[in-house]
């Protein structure tokens, strides 16, 4: 044959994307003649050895597939594709293809595959003898890529975190599906790509009112730009700083414990938006010219491990998230918060599967933060043993064992002196510096009956499941004990609650009220008289009692001179012994006391202004004394060592003394007060009407502000009760109002109303049958009319309707009266022009008639709006003052008329309002 003796090794074949020409020396070689017809998709290489084939992601990325077939020579896949240029059908080497308009396409009845290398029949069943595409059955794991090979074989290209023939073996096994955070847990990931814009979508639940959700910053110390998403005091806050100052967007509602919430936070340049549970957009904008967010540090989710307080100031809390995150998207891409599954996740710490823990029951009270304690939080491992030395009549082998958890376990033993012969009552403590939770164990001996000698005891205990981090004013295991007795507002009717230095509290009642909690009203309209001093007068009261170790005194006074004695109580009438004194010296207050070993001299830093009523507080606990003028700086000082008890026997003098020789020379007092004393409170006692009830000498009756006799601010026979520079009016029967200007009211016929106002405290309410107590369809009109006095800005006044679908609500919101009408197709809210939470009775009219909704306060012009809906369906119930599941009003209500029917408020078991109650 011609050309059969050409030397193959000296020939270099040109690699085309089509089969070699018929004149190719290789095509007519002997080896070629003996071999099968070559697959048109393959071509021969000039190399004598078989070329190794590598299948990897890089080849796949560039669209190159590699395979091998047992042929006479090593072959490589050609890149002939459907769509290649052609001049006739011969140029199209792919089976069942033809040249159409200069390009290779599948013949009629055939369709091209996704890789454009084959044409398959649309409907013809593949014969058993033909090669099948193995990847059609999806044999590889869903996260991997399947590559078809000849002879119906395949190969799986695995995701980086998977291995195995089918890529179904996880390299880093998932430890959790829904990540849980315990307050210290965190996930560290790459910085956010947020220079111009970013978005965060997250679904989470929490067991605490404070917790860090996400934080990313520019600098490690918290300075510069940052972005954060956190729970702060129960609200979700989205914060960011572009260099113009922080923008803080807060959710309109508090989070609900143990329930999942859906949050979306977005930013574009200077504008930010927070969406809470698919509610309305909470929008904000950064002030200034900067509009880009520079972030260089890693992002933290769940907590931020740092010692820089500035970081926590940026976020608004230093508490880590206590809860679970079941979904997170950043810039619309889902984030898998698991190491090894997402290239952006760099580290996880203490993250576990979301499950119920000890904090799930919300055991911590009073706003405390619950910290669950898991097994890894407790030190595990060795035991600390205490061998008892051999003593007479004691078993040599006796040993006490205290189980202490910790690798470096140490035990401190402190035996009770009363039980030197036994270690049963010893207190043993397991100490390990590396362990955060170690506890004092009270040793309790038990015996093992299976042991022959019964010669050892074992201390056992149950490790705690949670720890409550209490606010400063609470203590206890669950923070149930209050350190502030005034926190629950035990004092009533506007009284002031003060904490006593020796513990407990005292209610300082306003004029006209008495009792431990100021609950008793003085019904007599007695005039309140204030003693006036001219420098040589005084009031004499009984000697102070119960002040030996501690006391608290409050005095309201007015002075017209820069010097004068306000208060003095001594031990002896010769000017010696213990004493306490309160003086004016050159316009400043001085509080002095002597316990027998050196006086304390405490001077207020603030000057006393003349002709103005002031409040001064002095207190003492042991050797320490405190002095405060009005709400100014608290000054403190100490008496000399070592005595710490005060002994008094002489009368208490106000404004001056009977004989100046009775005053201790170190008291610093030399002249009496020129002014008046309005009120005196000592510990839990209030001295009422000083000018009438106590011995006086050379004093007069004060006449001036705030209750001048010639211009009594209280009308209709009301009595003015001074309250520092303000006053309260004690009204006569049938009158009310801030100045007793309102008669108890009139009904629609003009008759006098005998009903007394009833008191609502925010939790109580009244329920009536509305319109004969049956379900009513299609009401075209409703009308509320009442008189209300309150100082609280929010609360429900009245409700009728049928659940959330249809209702009419009269309420207070931020001090304004709001009428809300909701039907199936419409919802409107109408608000008054002015606030009414001023402590004065206001006449409120709110009505709905067909399409018109009206609200009117006192004599103001009505406010009107129209709606499309005219009908309201009710369930026959009317709620006044509140409703189950809703916050009610706090105040006094009278003359309540609903749809021309007066409600019998006073016939119900409810407390009445007294004068000046709000």
mmCIF file of C-alpha atoms in Angstrom, residues 76 93 201 207 220 226 230 417 440 527 532 739 790 862:
data_model
loop_
_atom_site.group_PDB
_atom_site.id
_atom_site.type_symbol
_atom_site.label_atom_id
_atom_site.label_comp_id
_atom_site.label_asym_id
_atom_site.label_seq_id
_atom_site.Cartn_x
_atom_site.Cartn_y
_atom_site.Cartn_z
ATOM 1 C CA UNK A 76 -8.605 12.574 23.835
ATOM 2 C CA UNK A 93 -19.376 14.471 12.984
ATOM 3 C CA UNK A 201 -32.843 38.489 56.673
ATOM 4 C CA UNK A 207 -35.114 33.627 75.860
ATOM 5 C CA UNK A 220 -10.981 46.224 66.419
ATOM 6 C CA UNK A 226 -19.971 49.468 62.201
ATOM 7 C CA UNK A 230 -29.355 43.100 68.445
ATOM 8 C CA UNK A 417 -14.878 24.124 115.355
ATOM 9 C CA UNK A 440 -19.217 25.460 97.959
ATOM 10 C CA UNK A 527 -56.887 74.873 106.532
ATOM 11 C CA UNK A 532 -43.323 81.518 110.112
ATOM 12 C CA UNK A 739 -58.852 73.730 91.080
ATOM 13 C CA UNK A 790 -55.699 60.759 84.282
ATOM 14 C CA UNK A 862 -65.232 68.282 66.705
#
